[in-house]
Short mmCIF file of C-alpha atoms in Angstrom, two decimals:
data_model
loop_
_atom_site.label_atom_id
_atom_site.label_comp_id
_atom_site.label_asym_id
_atom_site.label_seq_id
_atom_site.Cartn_x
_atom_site.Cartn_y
_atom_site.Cartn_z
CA UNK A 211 0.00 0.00 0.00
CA UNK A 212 1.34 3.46 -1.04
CA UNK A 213 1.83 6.53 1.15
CA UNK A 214 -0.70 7.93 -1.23
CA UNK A 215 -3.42 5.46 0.16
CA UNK A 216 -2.61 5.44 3.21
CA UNK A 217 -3.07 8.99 3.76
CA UNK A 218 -5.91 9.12 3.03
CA UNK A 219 -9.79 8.94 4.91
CA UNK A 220 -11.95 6.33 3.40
CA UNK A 221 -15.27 8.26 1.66
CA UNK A 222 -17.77 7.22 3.87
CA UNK A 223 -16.07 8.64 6.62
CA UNK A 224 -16.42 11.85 5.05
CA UNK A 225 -20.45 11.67 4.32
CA UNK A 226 -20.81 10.95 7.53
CA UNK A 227 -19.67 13.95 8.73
CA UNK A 228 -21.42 15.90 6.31
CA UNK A 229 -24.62 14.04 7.89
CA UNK A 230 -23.37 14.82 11.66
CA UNK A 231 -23.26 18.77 10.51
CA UNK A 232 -26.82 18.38 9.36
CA UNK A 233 -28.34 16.17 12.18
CA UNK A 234 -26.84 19.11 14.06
CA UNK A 235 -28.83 22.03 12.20
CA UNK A 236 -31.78 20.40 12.40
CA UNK A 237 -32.03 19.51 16.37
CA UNK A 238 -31.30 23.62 16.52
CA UNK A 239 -34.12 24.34 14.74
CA UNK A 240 -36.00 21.52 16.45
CA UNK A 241 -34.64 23.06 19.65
CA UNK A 242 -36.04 26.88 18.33
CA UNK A 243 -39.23 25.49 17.78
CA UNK A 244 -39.68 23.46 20.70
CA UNK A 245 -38.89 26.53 22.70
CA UNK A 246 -41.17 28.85 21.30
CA UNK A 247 -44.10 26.80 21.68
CA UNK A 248 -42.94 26.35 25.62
CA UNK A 249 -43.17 30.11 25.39
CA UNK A 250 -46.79 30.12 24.00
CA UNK A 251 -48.11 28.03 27.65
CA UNK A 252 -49.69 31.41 29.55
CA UNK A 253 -51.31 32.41 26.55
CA UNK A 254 -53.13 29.57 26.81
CA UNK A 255 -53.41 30.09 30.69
CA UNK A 256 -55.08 33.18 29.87
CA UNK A 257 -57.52 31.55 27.42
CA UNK A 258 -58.57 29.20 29.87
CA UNK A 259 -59.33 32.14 32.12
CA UNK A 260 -61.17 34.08 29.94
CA UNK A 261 -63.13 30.24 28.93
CA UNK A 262 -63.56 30.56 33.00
CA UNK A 263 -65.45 34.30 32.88
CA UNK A 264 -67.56 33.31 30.38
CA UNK A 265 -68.59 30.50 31.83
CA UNK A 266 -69.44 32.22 35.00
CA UNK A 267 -71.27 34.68 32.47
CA UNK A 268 -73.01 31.57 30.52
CA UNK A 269 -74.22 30.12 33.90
CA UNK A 270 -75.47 33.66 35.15
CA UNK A 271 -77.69 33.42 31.92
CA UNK A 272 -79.06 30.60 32.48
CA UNK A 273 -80.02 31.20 35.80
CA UNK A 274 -81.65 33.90 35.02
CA UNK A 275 -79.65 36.72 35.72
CA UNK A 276 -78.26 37.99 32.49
CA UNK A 277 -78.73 41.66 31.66
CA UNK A 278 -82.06 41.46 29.41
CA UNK A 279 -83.28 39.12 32.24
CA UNK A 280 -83.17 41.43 35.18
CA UNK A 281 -84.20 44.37 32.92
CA UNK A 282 -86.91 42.37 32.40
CA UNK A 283 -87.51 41.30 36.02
CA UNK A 284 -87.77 45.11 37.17
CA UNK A 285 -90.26 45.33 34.46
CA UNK A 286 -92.43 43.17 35.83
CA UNK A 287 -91.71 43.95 39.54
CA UNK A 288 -95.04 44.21 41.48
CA UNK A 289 -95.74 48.48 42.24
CA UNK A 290 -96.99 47.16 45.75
CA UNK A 291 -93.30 45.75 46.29
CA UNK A 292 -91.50 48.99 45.33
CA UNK A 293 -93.92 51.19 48.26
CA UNK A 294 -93.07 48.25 50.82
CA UNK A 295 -89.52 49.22 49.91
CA UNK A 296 -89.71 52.59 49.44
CA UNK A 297 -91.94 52.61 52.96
CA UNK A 298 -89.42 50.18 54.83
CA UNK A 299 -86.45 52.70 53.80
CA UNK A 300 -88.43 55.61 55.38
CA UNK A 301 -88.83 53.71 58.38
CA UNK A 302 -85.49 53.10 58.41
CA UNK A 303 -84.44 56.72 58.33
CA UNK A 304 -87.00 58.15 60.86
CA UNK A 305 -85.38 55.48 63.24
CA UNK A 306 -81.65 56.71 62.00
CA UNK A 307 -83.16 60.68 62.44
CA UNK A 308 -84.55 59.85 66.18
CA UNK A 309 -80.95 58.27 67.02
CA UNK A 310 -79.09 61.04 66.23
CA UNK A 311 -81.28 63.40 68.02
CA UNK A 312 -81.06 61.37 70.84
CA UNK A 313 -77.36 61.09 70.97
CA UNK A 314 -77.32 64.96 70.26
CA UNK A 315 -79.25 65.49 73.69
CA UNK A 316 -76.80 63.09 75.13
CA UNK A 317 -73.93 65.26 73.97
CA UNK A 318 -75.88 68.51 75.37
CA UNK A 319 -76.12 66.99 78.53
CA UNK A 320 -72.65 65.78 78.87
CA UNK A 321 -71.46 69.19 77.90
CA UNK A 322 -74.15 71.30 79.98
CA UNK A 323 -72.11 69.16 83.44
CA UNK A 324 -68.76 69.74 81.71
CA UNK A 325 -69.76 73.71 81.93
CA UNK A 326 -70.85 72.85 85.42
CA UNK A 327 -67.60 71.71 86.69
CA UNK A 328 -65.27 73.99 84.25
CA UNK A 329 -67.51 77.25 86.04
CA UNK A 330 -67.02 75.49 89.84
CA UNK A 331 -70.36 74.99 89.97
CA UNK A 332 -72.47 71.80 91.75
CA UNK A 333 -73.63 69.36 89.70
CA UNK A 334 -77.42 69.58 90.47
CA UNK A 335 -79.70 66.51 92.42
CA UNK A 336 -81.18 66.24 88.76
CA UNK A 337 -78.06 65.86 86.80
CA UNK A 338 -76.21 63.78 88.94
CA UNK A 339 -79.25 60.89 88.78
CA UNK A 340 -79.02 61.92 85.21
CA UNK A 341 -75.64 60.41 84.88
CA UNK A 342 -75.58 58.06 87.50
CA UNK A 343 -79.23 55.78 87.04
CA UNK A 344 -80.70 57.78 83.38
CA UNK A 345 -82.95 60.00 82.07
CA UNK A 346 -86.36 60.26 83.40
CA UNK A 347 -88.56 61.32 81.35
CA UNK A 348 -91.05 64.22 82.46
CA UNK A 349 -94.33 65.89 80.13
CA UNK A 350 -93.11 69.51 80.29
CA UNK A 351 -90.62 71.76 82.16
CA UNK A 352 -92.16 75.51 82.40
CA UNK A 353 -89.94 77.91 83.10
CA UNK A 354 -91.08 81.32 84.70
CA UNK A 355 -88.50 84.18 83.71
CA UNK A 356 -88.36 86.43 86.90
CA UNK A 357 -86.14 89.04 87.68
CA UNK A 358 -84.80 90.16 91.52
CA UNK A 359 -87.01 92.71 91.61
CA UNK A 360 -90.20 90.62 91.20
CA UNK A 361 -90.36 88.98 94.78
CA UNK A 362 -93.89 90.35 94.78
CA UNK A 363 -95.37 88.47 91.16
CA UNK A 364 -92.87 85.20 92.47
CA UNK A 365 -95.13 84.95 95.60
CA UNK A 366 -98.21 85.93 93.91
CA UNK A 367 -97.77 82.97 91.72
CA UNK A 368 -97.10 80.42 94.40
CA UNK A 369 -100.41 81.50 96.11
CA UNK A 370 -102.02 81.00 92.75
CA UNK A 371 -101.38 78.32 89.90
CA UNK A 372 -98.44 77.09 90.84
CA UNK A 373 -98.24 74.35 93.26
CA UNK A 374 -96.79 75.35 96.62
CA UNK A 375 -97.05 73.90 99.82
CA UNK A 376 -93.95 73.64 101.70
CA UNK A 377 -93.19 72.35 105.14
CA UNK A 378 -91.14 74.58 107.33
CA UNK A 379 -90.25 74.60 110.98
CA UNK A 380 -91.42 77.17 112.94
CA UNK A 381 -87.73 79.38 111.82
CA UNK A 382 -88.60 78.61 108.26
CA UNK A 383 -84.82 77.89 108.14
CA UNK A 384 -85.50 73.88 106.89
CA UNK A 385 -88.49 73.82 104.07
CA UNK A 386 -89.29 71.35 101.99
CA UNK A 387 -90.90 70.23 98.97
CA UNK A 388 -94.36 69.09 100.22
CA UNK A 389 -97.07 66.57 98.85
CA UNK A 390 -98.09 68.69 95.70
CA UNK A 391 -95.18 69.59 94.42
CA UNK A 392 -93.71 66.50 94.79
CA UNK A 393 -97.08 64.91 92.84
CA UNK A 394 -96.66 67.10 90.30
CA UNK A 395 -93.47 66.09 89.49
CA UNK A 396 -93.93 62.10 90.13
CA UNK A 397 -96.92 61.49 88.88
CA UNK A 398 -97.91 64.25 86.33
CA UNK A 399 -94.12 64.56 85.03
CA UNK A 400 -94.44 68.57 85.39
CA UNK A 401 -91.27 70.62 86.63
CA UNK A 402 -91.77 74.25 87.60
CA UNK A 403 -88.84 76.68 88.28
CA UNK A 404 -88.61 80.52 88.30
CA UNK A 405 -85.56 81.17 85.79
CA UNK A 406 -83.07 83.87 86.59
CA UNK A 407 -79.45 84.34 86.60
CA UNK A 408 -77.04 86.43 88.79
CA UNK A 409 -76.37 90.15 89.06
CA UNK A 410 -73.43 91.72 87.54
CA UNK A 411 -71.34 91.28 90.86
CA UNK A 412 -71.71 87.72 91.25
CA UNK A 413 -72.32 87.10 94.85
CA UNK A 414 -73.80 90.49 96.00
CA UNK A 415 -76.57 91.15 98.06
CA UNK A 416 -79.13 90.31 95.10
CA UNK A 417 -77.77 86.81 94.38
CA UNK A 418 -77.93 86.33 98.23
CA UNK A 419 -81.25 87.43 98.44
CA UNK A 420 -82.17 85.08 95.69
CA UNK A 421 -80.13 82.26 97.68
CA UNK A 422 -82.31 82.91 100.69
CA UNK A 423 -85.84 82.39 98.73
CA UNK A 424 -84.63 79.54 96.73
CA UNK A 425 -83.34 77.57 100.30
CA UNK A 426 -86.87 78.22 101.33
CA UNK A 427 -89.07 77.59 98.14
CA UNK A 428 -86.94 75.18 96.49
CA UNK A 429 -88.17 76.29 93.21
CA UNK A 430 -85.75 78.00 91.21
CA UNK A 431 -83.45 77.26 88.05
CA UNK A 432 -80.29 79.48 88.37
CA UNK A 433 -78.91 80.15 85.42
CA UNK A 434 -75.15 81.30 84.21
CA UNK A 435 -75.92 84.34 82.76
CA UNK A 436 -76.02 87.70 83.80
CA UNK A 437 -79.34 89.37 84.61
CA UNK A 438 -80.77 92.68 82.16
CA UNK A 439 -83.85 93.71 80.40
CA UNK A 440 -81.49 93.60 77.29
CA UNK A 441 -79.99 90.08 77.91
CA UNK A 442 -83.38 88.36 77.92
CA UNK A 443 -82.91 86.64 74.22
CA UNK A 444 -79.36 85.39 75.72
CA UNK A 445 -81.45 84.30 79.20
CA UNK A 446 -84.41 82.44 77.03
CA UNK A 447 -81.27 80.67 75.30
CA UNK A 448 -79.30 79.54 77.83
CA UNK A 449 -82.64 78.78 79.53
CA UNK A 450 -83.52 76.39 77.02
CA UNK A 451 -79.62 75.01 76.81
CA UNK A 452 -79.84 74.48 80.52
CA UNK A 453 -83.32 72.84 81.17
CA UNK A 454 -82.70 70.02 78.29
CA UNK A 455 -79.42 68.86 79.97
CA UNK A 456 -81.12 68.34 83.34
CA UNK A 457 -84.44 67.17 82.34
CA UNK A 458 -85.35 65.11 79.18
CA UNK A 459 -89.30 66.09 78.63
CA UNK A 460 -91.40 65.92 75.66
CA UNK A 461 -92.05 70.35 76.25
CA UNK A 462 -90.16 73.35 77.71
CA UNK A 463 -92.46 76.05 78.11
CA UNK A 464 -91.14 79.63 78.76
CA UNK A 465 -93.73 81.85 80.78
CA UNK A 466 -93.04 85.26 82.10
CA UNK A 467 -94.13 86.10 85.67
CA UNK A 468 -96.92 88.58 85.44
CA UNK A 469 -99.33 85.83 83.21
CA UNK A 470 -101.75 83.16 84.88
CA UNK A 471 -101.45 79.74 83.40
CA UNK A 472 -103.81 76.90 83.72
CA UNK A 473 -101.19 74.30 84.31
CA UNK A 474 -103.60 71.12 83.83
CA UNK A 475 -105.02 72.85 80.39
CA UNK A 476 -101.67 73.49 79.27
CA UNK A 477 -100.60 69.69 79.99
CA UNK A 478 -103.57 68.99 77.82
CA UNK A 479 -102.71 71.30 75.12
CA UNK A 480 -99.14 69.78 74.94
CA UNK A 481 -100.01 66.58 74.92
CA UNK A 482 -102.19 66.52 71.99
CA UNK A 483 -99.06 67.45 70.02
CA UNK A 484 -96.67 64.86 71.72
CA UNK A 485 -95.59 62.92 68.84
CA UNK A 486 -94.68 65.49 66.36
CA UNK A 487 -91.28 66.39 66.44
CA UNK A 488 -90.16 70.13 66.04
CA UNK A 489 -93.28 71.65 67.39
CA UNK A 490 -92.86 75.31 68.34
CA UNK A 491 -96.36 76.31 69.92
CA UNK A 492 -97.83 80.13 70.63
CA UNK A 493 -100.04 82.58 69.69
CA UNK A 494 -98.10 83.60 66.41
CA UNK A 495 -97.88 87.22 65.38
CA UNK A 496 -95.92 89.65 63.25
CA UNK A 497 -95.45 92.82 64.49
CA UNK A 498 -94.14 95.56 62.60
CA UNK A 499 -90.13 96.29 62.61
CA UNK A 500 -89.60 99.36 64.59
CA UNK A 501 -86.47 101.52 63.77
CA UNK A 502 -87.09 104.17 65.47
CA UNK A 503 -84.88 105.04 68.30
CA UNK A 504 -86.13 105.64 71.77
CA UNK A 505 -89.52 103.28 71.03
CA UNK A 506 -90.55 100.75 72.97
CA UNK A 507 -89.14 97.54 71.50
CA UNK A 508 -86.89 99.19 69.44
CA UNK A 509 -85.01 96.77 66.59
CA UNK A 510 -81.12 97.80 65.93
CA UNK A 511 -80.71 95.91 63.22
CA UNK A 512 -84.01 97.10 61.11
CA UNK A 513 -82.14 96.85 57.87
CA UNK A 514 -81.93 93.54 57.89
CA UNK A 515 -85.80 93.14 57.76
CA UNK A 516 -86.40 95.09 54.34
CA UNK A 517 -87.68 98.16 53.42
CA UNK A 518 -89.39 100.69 56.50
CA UNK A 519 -92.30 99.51 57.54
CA UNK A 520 -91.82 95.86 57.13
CA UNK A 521 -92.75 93.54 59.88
CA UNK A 522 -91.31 90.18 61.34
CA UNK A 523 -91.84 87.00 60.24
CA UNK A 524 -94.64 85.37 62.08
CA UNK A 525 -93.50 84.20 65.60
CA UNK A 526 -94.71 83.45 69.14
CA UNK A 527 -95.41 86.06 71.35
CA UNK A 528 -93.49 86.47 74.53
CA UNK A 529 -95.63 86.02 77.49
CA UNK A 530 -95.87 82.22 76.47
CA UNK A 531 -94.65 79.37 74.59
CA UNK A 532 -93.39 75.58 73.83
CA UNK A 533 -91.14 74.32 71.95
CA UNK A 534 -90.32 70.09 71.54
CA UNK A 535 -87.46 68.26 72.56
CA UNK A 536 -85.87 68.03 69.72
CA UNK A 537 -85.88 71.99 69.12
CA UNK A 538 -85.00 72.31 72.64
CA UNK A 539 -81.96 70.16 72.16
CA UNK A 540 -81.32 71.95 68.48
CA UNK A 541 -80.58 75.19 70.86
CA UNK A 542 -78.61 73.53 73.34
CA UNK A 543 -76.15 72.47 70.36
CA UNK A 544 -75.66 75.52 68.45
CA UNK A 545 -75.92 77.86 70.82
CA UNK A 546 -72.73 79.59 70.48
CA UNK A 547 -74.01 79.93 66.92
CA UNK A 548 -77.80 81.66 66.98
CA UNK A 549 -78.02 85.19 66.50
CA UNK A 550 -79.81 87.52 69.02
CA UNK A 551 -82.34 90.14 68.09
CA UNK A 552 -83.03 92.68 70.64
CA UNK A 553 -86.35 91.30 71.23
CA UNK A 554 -86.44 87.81 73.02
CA UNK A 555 -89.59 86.44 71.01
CA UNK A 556 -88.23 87.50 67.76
CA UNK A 557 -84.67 85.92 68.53
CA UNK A 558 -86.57 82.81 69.30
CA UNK A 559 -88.53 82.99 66.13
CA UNK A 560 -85.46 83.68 63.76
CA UNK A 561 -83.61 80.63 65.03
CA UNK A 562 -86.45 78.27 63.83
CA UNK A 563 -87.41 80.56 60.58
CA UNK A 564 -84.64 77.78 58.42
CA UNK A 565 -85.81 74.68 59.90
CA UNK A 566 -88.91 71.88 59.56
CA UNK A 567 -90.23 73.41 62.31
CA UNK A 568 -94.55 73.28 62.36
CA UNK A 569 -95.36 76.39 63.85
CA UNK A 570 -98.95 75.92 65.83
CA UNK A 571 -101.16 78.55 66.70
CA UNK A 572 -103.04 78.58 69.65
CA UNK A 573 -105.09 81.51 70.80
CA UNK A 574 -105.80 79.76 73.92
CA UNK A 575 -102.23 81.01 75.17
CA UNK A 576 -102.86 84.42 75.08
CA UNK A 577 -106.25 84.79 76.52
CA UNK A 578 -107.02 88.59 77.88
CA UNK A 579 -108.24 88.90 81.75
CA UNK A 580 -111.38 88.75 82.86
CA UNK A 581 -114.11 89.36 81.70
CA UNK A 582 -112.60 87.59 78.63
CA UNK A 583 -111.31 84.92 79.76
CA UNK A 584 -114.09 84.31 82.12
CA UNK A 585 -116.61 84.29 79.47
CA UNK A 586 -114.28 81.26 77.55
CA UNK A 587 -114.13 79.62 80.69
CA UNK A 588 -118.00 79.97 81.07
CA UNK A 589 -118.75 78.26 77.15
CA UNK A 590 -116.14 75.18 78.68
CA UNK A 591 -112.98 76.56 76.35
CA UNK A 592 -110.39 76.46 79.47
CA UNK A 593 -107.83 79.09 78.44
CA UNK A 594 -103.85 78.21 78.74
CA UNK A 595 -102.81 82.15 80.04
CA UNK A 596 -104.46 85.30 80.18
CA UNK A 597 -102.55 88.36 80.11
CA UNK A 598 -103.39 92.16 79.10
CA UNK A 599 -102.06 93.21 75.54
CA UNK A 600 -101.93 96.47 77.19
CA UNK A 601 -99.11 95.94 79.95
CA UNK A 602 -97.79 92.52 78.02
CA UNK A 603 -98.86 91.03 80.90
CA UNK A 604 -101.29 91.07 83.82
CA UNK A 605 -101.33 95.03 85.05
CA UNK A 606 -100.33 95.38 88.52
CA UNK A 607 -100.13 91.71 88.71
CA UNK A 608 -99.25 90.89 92.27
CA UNK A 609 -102.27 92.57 93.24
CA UNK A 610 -104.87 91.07 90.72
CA UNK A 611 -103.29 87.31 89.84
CA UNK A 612 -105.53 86.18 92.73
CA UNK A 613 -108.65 87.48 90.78
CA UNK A 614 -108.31 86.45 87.90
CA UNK A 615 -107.37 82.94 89.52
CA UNK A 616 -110.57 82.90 91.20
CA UNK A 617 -112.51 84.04 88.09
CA UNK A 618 -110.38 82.06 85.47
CA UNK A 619 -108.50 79.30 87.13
CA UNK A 620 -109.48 75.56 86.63
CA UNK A 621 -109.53 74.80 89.60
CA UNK A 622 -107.10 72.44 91.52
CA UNK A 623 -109.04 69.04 90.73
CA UNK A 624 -109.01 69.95 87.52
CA UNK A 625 -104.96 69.24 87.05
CA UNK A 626 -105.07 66.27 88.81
CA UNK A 627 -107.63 65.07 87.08
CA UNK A 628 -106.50 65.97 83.64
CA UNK A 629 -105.57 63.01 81.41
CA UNK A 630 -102.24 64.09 80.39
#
């Protein structure tokens, strides 16, 4: 054998390499392909999602519940189901209203004793069975705005229609609250105070004076708040502010002390208006806006009414009226807030004027004196108060409360029998 031959590779050696080169290509490309289609697996996770939603969707269809379906199902809803609904959702909000106003009375209350303690004063017997047992609840709270000078019309009134009959010791240091007042409270649900604050030195001999009647009476409301002819729309506030956080009643009545009032009559009265909330009850008027200086109820701010000559918007007169809880306890919270007229009865007026307040008017509460409201009393239509127009009040009423008691009054059976 030649060097020639033996150098060199036999020919199928060769192919086979050729073949080897090939085999090679083609697993690359095999490889490529393989790994693409590895590549391609969440696309088909994602189809079998979206298979998954529809299917959801297909079985919502079928049940019923597709689109057309429950167009179709309000279509044919019944008109008596809608009121039920509509009349179960208004339910459902007068119950949500009547929780919030209670919890708003709460908060007046709590903040009425945080005053209390701030200004050093006692917590009264009232407040502190308020916060230690609950709230009883009581028909009315009438409040009698007095002033120091009015010792006279105070004592005139307790030998008239207010309930008095104290037990003192022969001093008349110790008194207390005897059977009728006590009744009235218990069993009728009927608080009566006299309502005044303190002089402008706190502590002088007119706050001591007070001090002395009030240990002996036991029937007065003290307020913090600085007595004045001017200050009475700031008093009838803080009046209001103060009564609601120590008694919870369905009424605060506000009553000045030269007017008779039929307590058992006014129970009544109330009463037949218990369940309305935001009552504000009077003998509604609407005076004209005076801007003249020097007058007799005089209004400062007569611009703000319109053109001269304008007069107020309607509004209970003075001498008497009620307002609910719930606009009791509106006061309380925004007090800081309400504007003050120079008149009391127009103040009070202007801070319901915005609200859903039902303003009642009841000529009963501003009967005159006899012989006019004798001659009511005579055809069986008991009046609430009696007053003269004249004097905005009773003229000279120490001296003639007692007659027109005797000619007017109910009579005491008549309260306790009263079915309020």
């Amino acid at each position: 054998m030649s060097w020639k031959s033996r150098g060199e590779k036999p020919s199928g050696t060769i192919l086979s390499q050729k073949w080897a080169l090939l085999l090679c290509l083609g697993c690359f490309c095999a490889g490529m392909l393989f790994t693409n289609r590895m590549w391609d697996v969440p696309e088909t996770k994602d189809i079998t999602r979206t298979t998954s939603v529809e299917a959801e969707k297909l079985k919502l269809v079928s049940e019923g519940c597709g689109p057309k379906s429950l167009l179709q199902k309000e279509v044919k809803r019944d008109p008596k189901d809608i009121y039920r609904e509509v009349f179960k959702t208004h339910n459902a909000i007068q119950t949500l209203d009547k929780t919030i106003s209670n919890l708003e009375m709460e908060l007046a209350a709590a903040r009425a004793a945080q005053e209390s303690i701030r200004n050093g004063a006692p917590l009264s017997e009232n407040l502190k069975k308020t916060e230690s047992s609950g709230r009883r609840k009581y028909r009315m709270v009438v409040g009698i705005n007095t002033a120091f000078s009015s010792r006279k019309r105070r004592d005139s009134v307790r030998a008239t229609w207010m309930p008095q009959d104290l037990l003192c010791d022969a001093s008349e240091k110790q008194c207390k609250i005897g059977e009728k007042r006590k009744k009235l409270e218990e069993e009728k649900g009927i608080i009566i105070r006299f309502v005044i604050g303190h002089s402008a030195t706190s502590g002088g001999i007119l706050d001591r004076a007070i001090e002395a009647e009030d240990n002996k009476h036991g029937d007065f409301l003290r307020l913090d708040h600085v007595e004045g002819y001017l200050e009475l729309s700031g008093k009838t506030k803080i009046y209001f502010a103060t009564a609601v956080a120590l008694w919870d009643a369905d009424f605060y009545v506000k009553v000045d002390d030269d007017v008779h009032v039929n307590i058992g009559t006014l129970g009544e009265t109330l009463n037949r208006h218990r369940l309305k909330p935001r009552v504000y009850i009077g003998c509604m008027k609407s005076g004209p806006v005076l801007s003249q200086k020097g007058v007799r109820y005089h209004e400062p701010e007569y611009w703000k009414f319109g053109e001269a000559g304008n007069k107020y918007f309607r509004h209970a007169t003075g001498q008497l009226y009620a307002i609910s809880n719930d606009l009791a306890t509106y006061i309380s919270i925004n007090q800081h807030v309400l504007h003050k007229y120079a008149n009391e009865d127009v103040s009070l007026g202007s801070w319901f004027i915005g609200l859903d307040a039902e303003h009642i008017d009841d000529r009963r509460l501003c009967c005159g004196t006899p012989p006019d409201c004798e001659w009511k009393a005579q055809a069986g239509n008991i009046c609430v108060a009696s007053f003269d127009w004249s004097c905005s009040g009773i003229c000279r009423s120490a001296d003639r409360i007692k007659e027109v008691h005797r000619r007017c009054g109910e009579g005491e059976n008549a309260l306790w029998s009263s079915s309020f």
